[in-house]
Coordinates of C-alpha atoms and ligand atoms in Angstrom, one line a residue:
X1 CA 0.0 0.0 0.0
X2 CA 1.2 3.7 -0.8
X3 CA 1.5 6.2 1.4
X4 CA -1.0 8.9 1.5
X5 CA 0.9 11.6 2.8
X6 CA 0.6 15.2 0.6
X7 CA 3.6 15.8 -1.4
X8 CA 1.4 16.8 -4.5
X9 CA 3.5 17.0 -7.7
X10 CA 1.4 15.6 -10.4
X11 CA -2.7 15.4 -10.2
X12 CA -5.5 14.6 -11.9
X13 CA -9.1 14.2 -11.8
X14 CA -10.4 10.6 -11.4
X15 CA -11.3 8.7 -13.8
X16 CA -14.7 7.8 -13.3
X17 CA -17.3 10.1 -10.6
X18 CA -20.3 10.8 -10.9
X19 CA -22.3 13.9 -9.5
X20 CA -26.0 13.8 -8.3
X21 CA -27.8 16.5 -6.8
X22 CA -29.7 15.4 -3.5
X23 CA -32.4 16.8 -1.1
X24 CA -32.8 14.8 1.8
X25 CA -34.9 15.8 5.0
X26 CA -32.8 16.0 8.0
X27 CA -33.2 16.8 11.8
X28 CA -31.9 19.9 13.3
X29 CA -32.5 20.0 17.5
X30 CA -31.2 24.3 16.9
X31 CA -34.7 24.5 14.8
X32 CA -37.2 23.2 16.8
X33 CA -38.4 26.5 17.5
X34 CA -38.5 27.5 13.8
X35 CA -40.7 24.8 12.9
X36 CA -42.4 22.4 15.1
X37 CA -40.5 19.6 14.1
X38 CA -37.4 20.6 13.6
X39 CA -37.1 18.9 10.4
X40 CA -35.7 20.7 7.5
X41 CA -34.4 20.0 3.6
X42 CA -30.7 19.7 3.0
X43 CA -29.4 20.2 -0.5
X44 CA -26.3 18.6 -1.7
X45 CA -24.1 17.4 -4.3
X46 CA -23.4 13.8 -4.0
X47 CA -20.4 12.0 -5.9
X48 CA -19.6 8.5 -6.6
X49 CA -16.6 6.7 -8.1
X50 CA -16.0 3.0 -8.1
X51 CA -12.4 3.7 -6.3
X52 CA -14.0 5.6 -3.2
X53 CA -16.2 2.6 -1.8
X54 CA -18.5 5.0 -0.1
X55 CA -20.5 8.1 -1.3
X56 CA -19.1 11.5 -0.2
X57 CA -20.8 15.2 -0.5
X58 CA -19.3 17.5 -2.6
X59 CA -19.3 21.9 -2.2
X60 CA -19.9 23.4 -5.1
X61 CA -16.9 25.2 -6.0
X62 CA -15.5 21.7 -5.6
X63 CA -18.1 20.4 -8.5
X64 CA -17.4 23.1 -10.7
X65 CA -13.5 21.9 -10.2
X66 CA -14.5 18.5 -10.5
X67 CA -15.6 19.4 -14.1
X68 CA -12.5 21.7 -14.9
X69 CA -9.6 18.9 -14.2
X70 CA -8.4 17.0 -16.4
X71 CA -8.6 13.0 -16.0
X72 CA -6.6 11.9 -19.5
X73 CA -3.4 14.1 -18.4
X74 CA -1.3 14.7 -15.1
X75 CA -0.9 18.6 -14.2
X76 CA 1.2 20.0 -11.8
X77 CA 0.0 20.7 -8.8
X78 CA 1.9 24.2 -8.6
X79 CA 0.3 25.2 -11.8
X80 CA -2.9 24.5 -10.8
X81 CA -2.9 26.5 -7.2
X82 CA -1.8 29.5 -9.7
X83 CA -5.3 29.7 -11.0
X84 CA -7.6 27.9 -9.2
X85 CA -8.6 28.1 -5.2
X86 CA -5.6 26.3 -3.3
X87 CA -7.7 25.1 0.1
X88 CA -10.7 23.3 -2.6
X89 CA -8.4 21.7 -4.5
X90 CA -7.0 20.0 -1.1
X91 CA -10.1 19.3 -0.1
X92 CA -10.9 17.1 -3.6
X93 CA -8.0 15.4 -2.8
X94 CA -8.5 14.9 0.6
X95 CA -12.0 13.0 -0.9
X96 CA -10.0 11.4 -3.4
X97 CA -11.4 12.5 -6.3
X98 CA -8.4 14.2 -7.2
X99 CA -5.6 11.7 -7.5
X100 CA -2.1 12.9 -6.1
X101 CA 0.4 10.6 -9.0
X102 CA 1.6 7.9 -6.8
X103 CA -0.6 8.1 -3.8
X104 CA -3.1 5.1 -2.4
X105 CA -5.6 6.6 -4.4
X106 CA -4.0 6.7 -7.7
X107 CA -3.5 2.6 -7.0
X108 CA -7.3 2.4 -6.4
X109 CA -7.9 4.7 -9.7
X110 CA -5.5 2.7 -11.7
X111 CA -7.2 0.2 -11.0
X112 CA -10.8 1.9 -12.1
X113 CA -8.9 2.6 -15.6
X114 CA -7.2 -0.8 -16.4
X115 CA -10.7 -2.7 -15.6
X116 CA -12.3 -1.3 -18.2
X117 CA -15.7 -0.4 -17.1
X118 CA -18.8 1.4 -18.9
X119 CA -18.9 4.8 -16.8
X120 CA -22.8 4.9 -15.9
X121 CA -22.7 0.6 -15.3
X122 CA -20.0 1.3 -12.8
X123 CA -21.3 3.5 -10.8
X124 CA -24.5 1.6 -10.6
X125 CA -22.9 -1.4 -9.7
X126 CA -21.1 0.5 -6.5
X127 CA -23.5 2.1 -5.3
X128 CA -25.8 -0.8 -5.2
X129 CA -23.4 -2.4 -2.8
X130 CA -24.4 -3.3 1.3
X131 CA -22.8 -3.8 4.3
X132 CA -24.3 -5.3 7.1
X133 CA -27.5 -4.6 6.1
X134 CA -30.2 -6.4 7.8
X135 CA -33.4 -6.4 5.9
X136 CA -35.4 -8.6 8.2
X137 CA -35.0 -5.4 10.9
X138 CA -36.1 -3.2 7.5
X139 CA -39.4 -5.7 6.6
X140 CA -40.4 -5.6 10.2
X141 CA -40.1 -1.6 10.3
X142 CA -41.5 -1.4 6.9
X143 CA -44.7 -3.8 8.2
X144 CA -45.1 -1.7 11.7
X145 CA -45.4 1.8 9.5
X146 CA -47.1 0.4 7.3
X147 CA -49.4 -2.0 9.5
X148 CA -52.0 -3.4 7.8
X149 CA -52.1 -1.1 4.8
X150 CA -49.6 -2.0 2.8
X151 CA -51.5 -1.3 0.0
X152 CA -52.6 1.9 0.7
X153 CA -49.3 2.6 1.4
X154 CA -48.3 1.2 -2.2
X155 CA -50.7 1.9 -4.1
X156 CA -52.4 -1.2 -6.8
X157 CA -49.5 -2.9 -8.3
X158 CA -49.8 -2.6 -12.6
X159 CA -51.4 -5.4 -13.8
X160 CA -49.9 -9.2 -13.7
X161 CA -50.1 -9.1 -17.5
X162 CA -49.7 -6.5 -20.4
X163 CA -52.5 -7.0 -22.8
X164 CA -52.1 -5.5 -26.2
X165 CA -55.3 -6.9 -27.8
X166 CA -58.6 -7.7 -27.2
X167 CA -59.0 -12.2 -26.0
X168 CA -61.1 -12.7 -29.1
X169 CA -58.2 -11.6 -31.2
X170 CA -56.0 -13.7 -29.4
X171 CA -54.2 -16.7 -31.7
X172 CA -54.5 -19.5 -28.9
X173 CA -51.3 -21.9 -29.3
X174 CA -51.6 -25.6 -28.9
X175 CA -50.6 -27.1 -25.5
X176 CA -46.9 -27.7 -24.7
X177 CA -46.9 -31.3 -24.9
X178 CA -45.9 -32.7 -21.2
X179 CA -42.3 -33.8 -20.9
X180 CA -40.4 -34.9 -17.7
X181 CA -39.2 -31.4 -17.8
X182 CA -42.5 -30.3 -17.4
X183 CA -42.2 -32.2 -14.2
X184 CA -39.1 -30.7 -13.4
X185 CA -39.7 -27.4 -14.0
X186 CA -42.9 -28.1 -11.9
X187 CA -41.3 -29.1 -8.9
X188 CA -38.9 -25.8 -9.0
X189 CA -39.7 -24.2 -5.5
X190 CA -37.8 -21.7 -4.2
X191 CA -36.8 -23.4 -0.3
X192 CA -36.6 -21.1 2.5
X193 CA -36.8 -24.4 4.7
X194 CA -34.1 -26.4 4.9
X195 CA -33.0 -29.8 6.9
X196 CA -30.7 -28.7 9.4
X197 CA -30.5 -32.3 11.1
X198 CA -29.3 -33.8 8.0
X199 CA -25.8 -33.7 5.6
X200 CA -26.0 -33.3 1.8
X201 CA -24.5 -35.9 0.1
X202 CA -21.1 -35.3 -1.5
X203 CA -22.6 -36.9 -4.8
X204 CA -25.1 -34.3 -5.2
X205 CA -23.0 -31.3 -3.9
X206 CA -20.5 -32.4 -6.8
X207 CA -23.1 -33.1 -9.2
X208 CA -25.2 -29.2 -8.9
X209 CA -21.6 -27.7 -9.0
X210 CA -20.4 -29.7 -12.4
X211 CA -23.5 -29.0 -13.7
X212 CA -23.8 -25.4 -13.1
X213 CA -20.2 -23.9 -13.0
X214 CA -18.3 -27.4 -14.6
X215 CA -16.3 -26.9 -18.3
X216 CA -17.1 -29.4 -20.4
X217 CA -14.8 -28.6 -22.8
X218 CA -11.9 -25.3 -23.1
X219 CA -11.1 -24.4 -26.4
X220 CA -8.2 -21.6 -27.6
X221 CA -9.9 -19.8 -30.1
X222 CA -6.7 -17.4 -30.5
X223 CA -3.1 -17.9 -29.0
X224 CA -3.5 -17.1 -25.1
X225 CA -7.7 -17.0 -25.7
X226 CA -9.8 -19.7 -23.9
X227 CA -12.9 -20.3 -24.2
X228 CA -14.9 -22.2 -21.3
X229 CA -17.8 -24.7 -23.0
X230 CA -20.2 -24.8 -20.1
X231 CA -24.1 -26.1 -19.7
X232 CA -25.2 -22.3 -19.4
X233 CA -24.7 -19.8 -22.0
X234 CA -22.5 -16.7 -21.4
X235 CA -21.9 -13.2 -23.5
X236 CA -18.8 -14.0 -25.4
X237 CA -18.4 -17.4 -24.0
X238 CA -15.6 -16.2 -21.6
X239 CA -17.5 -17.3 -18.4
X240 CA -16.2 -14.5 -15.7
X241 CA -18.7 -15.8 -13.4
X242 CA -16.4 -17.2 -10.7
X243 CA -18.1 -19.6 -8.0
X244 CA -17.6 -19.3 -4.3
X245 CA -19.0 -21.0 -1.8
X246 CA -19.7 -21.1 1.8
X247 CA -20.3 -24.9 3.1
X248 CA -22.2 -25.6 6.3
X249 CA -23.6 -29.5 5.9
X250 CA -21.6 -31.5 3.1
X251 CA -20.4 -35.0 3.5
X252 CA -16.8 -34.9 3.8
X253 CA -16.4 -31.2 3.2
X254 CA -15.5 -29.0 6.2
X255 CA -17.4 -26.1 6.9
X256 CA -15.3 -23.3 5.2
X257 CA -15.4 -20.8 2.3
X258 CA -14.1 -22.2 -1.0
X259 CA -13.3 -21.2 -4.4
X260 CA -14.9 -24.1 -7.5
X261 CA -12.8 -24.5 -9.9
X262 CA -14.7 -25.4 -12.8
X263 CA -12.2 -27.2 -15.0
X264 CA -10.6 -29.3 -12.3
X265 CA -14.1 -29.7 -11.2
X266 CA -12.4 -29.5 -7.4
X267 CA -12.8 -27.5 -4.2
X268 CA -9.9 -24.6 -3.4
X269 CA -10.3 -24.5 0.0
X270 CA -10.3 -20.8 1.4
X271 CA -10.7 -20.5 5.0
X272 CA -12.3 -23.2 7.4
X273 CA -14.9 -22.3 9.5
X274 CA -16.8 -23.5 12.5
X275 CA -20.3 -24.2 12.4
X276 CA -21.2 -20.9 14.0
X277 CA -18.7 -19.0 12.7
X278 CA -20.8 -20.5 8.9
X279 CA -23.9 -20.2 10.2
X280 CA -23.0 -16.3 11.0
X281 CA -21.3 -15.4 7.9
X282 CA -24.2 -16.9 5.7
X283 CA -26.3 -14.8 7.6
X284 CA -24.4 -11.7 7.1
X285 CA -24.4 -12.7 3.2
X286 CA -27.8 -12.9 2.7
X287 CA -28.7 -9.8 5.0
X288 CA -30.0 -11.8 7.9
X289 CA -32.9 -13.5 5.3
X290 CA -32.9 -15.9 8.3
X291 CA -35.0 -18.8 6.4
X292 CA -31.9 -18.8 3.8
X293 CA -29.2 -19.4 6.5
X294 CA -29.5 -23.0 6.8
X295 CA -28.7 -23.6 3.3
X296 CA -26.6 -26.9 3.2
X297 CA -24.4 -25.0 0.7
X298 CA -24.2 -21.1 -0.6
X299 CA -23.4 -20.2 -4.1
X300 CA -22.1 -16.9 -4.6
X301 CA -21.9 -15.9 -8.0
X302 CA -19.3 -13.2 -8.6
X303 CA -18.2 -11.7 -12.1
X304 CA -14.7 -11.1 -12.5
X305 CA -15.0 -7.4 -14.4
X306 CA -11.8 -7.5 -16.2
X307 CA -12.6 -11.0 -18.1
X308 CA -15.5 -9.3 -19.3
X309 CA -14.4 -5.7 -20.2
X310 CA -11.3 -7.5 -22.1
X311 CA -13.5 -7.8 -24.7
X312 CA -16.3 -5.7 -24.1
X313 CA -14.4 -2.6 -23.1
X314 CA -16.2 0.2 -21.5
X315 CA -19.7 -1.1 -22.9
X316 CA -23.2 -0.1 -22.7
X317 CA -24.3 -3.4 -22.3
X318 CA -21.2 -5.6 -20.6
X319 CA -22.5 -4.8 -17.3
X320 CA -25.8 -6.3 -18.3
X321 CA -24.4 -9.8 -19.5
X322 CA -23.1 -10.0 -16.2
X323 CA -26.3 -10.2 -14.3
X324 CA -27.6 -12.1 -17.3
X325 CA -24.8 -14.6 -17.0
X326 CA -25.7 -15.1 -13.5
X327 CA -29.6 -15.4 -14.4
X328 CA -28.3 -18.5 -16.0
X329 CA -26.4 -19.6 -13.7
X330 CA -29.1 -19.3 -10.7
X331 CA -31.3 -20.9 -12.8
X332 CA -29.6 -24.2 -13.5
X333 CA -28.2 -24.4 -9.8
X334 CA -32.3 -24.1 -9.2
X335 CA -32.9 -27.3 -12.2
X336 CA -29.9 -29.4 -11.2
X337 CA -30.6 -29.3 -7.5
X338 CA -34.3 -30.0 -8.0
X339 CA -33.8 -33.0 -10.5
X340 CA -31.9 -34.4 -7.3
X341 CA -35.1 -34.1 -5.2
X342 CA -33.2 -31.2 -3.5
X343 CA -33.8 -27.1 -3.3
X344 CA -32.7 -24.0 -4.1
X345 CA -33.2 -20.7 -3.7
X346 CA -31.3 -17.0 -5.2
X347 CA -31.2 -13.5 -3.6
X348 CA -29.9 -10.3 -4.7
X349 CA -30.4 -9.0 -1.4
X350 CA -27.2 -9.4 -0.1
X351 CA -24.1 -7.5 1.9
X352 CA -21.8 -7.9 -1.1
X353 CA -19.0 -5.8 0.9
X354 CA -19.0 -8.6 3.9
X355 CA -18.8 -11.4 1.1
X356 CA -15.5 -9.6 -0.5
X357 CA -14.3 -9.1 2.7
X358 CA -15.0 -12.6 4.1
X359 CA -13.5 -14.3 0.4
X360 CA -10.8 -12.2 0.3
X361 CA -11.9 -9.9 -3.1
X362 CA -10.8 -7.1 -4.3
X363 CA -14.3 -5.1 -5.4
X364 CA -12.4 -3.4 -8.3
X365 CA -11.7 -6.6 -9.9
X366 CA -14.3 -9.4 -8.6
X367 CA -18.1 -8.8 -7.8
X368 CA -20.8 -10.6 -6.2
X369 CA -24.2 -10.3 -7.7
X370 CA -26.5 -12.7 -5.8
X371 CA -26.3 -15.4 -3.3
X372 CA -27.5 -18.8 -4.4
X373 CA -28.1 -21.9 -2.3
X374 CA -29.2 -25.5 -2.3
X375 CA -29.6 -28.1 0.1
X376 CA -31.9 -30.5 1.2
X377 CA -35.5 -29.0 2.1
X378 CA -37.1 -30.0 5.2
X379 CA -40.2 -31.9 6.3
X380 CA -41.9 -29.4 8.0
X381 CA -42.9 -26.2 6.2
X382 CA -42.4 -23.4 8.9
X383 CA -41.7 -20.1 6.3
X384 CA -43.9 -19.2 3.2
X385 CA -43.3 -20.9 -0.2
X386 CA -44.7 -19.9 -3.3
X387 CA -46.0 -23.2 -4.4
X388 CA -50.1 -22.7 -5.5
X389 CA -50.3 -26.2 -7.3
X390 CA -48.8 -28.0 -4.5
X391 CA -45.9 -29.4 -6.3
X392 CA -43.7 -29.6 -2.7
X393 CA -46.2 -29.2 -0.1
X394 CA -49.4 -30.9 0.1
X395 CA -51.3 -28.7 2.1
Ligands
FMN401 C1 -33.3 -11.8 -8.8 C2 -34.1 -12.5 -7.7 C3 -33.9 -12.0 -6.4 C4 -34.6 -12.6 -5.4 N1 -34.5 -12.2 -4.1 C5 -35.1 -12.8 -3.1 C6 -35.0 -12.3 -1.8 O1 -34.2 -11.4 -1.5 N2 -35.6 -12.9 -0.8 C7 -36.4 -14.0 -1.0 O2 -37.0 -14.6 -0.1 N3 -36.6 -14.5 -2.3 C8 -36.0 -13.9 -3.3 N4 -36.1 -14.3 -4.6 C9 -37.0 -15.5 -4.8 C10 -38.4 -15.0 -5.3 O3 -39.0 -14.5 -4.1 C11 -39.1 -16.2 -5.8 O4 -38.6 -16.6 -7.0 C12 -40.6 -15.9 -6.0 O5 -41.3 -15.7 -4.8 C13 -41.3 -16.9 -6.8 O6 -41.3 -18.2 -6.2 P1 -40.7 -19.4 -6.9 O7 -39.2 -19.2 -7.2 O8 -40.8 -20.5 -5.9 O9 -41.5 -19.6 -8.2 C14 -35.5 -13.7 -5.7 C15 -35.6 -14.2 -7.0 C16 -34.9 -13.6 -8.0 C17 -35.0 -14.1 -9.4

């Protein structure tokens, strides 16, 4: 790590921010008397970049810098305290969105630059990011405010269905002639109920993983360029969809975060865990969704940026074959687990930061998107299930 220390010679704006204007309501005890509840409007300029990990307000005459630095080139710093205000320049750099050549921040920026990314996709993607968020706290806040009137508190959802002509002009297809898959896709349940009293077998664990994440085949399409074959399609077929996985309940496999590597088709074993110290960490991954925490296993699906932007480089729509990537992904952990007579289920509402942390990533370079899981489901149904034809449970 660099030192941070201010010997400014060279600067430059960084490379990717973006600037938002806010109004937030906030609490000021000094105006009480003012108004009755001393609640008042606060105005501010918000900026983002991917290499700042948090958000951080931003005074005006610094936005109006922001927008008068050059990013492509270095300047020196003397040069630049000839004509523009000395202590607001400090101050950007102080928030590091002025990068000082050589300093912590300039590593981070780099970074920003070499990956590639689509400007507006970027920022999305970090500020979307928790930590230690609990959303069962939030539902049960959101359910006391809102009581029983959710939907007046909603409104009507739109309709379940977009209807573009009238039924009569409708061209009715023939039935989809029943196949096992039918069956399969049938019996698809997302499981927020799983057997804590039991181990999944090592057969099974292998067989979701293979069938999922496993390359079938890797083929150089160009010196140094390999292509992954896999059982789910991918934007380019370069696969940057790493697996990682936290294991509480698999026959021979200690509890422990591990890394799948999908031509080996073997376990890299990360850390080892206790049972509690698992139990807690899947927690904290999905955002305390308690019904998910007993997941035998925990799929994390996390896109490695750079394998992507190689070829897709700073593009509109790389950002979106990520998460589409992972759709796939999800969806065949979901298939291959339930053709097992196991379970699965996916949430994107997860603390990504505590997952980097806890597998060791740096965010610049490796993302999680969702957290997956599968394991065996249990006998007793004690949280919902969306299952209306009874295809799991009979009651
Ligand atoms: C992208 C995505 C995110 C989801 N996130 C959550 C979640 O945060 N918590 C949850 O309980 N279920 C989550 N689900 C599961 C859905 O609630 C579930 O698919 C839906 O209720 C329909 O049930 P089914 O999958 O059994 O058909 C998610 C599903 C998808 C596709």
């Amino acid at each position: 790590m660099k030192s941070d220390e201010f010997t400014a010679t060279k600067v430059r704006r960084c490379h990717i921010v973006a600037t938002e204007p806010r109004e937030r309501i906030a609490f000021d005890l000094e105006r009480l008397g003012e108004s009755e509840s001393g609640l008042h409007i606060v105005l501010e300029w918000v900026a983002r970049a991917p290499h700042l990990r948090v958000e951080t307000t931003v005074s005006i005459e610094e936005l109006r810098l922001i927008g008068e630095l050059p990013s492509s080139e270095w300047a020196d710093w003397e040069d630049l305290i000839a004509i523009h205000d000395e202590a607001v320049l400090r101050s950007l750099v102080e928030k590091r969105l002025l990068i000082v050549q050589g300093s912590s921040a300039d590593e981070a920026d780099q970074s920003s630059r070499d990956s590639h990314w689509h400007r507006t996709s970027a920022v999305a993607h970090y500020a979307s990011r928790w930590q230690g968020i609990d959303i069962e706290q939030r539902d049960r806040e959101f359910k006391e405010h809102a009581a029983r009137k959710v939907l007046d508190y909603l409104g009507p959802p739109p309709v379940p269905v977009r209807e573009r002509v009238e039924p009569a002009q409708r061209f009715r297809l023939p039935p989809a002639a029943p196949t096992p898959f039918d069956a399969l896709l049938l019996k698809r349940v997302t499981c927020r109920n799983y057997d804590r009293s039991r181990e999944l077998g090592l057969a099974e664990f292998s067989s979701v993983l293979f069938r999922t994440f496993g390359a079938r085949a890797v083929v150089e399409t160009a010196p140094g360029v390999r292509l992954l074959k896999k059982g789910v399609p991918s934007a380019g077929g370069l696969h940057p969809t790493e697996a990682y996985l936290l294991v509480q309940r698999v026959e021979g496999v200690a509890p422990g975060l591990y890394h799948y590597h999908p031509i080996d088709h073997a376990l890299e074993p990360i850390r080892s865990l206790s049972a509690e110290e698992a139990s807690e960490l899947a927690r904290r991954f999905v955002a305390a969704q308690a019904y998910f925490v007993d997941a035998h296993v925990m799929v994390i699906p996390t896109s490695r940026f750079r394998r992507n932007f190689w070829k897709y480089r700073n593009h509109a729509k790389a950002y979106r074959a990520l998460t589409l990537d992972v759709g796939y992904l999800s969806h065949t952990i979901y298939l291959s687990a339930t053709e097992l007579g196991l379970a699965a289920f996916i949430t994107a509402a997860i603390n990504e930061v505590d997952i980097e942390q806890a597998f060791g990533l740096d965010p610049l370079e490796e993302g999680p998107l969702a957290v997956c899981g599968f394991g065996i489901r249990a006998a007793e149904r004690k949280e919902v299930e969306f299952d209306p034809l009874h295809a799991v449970w009979l009651d």
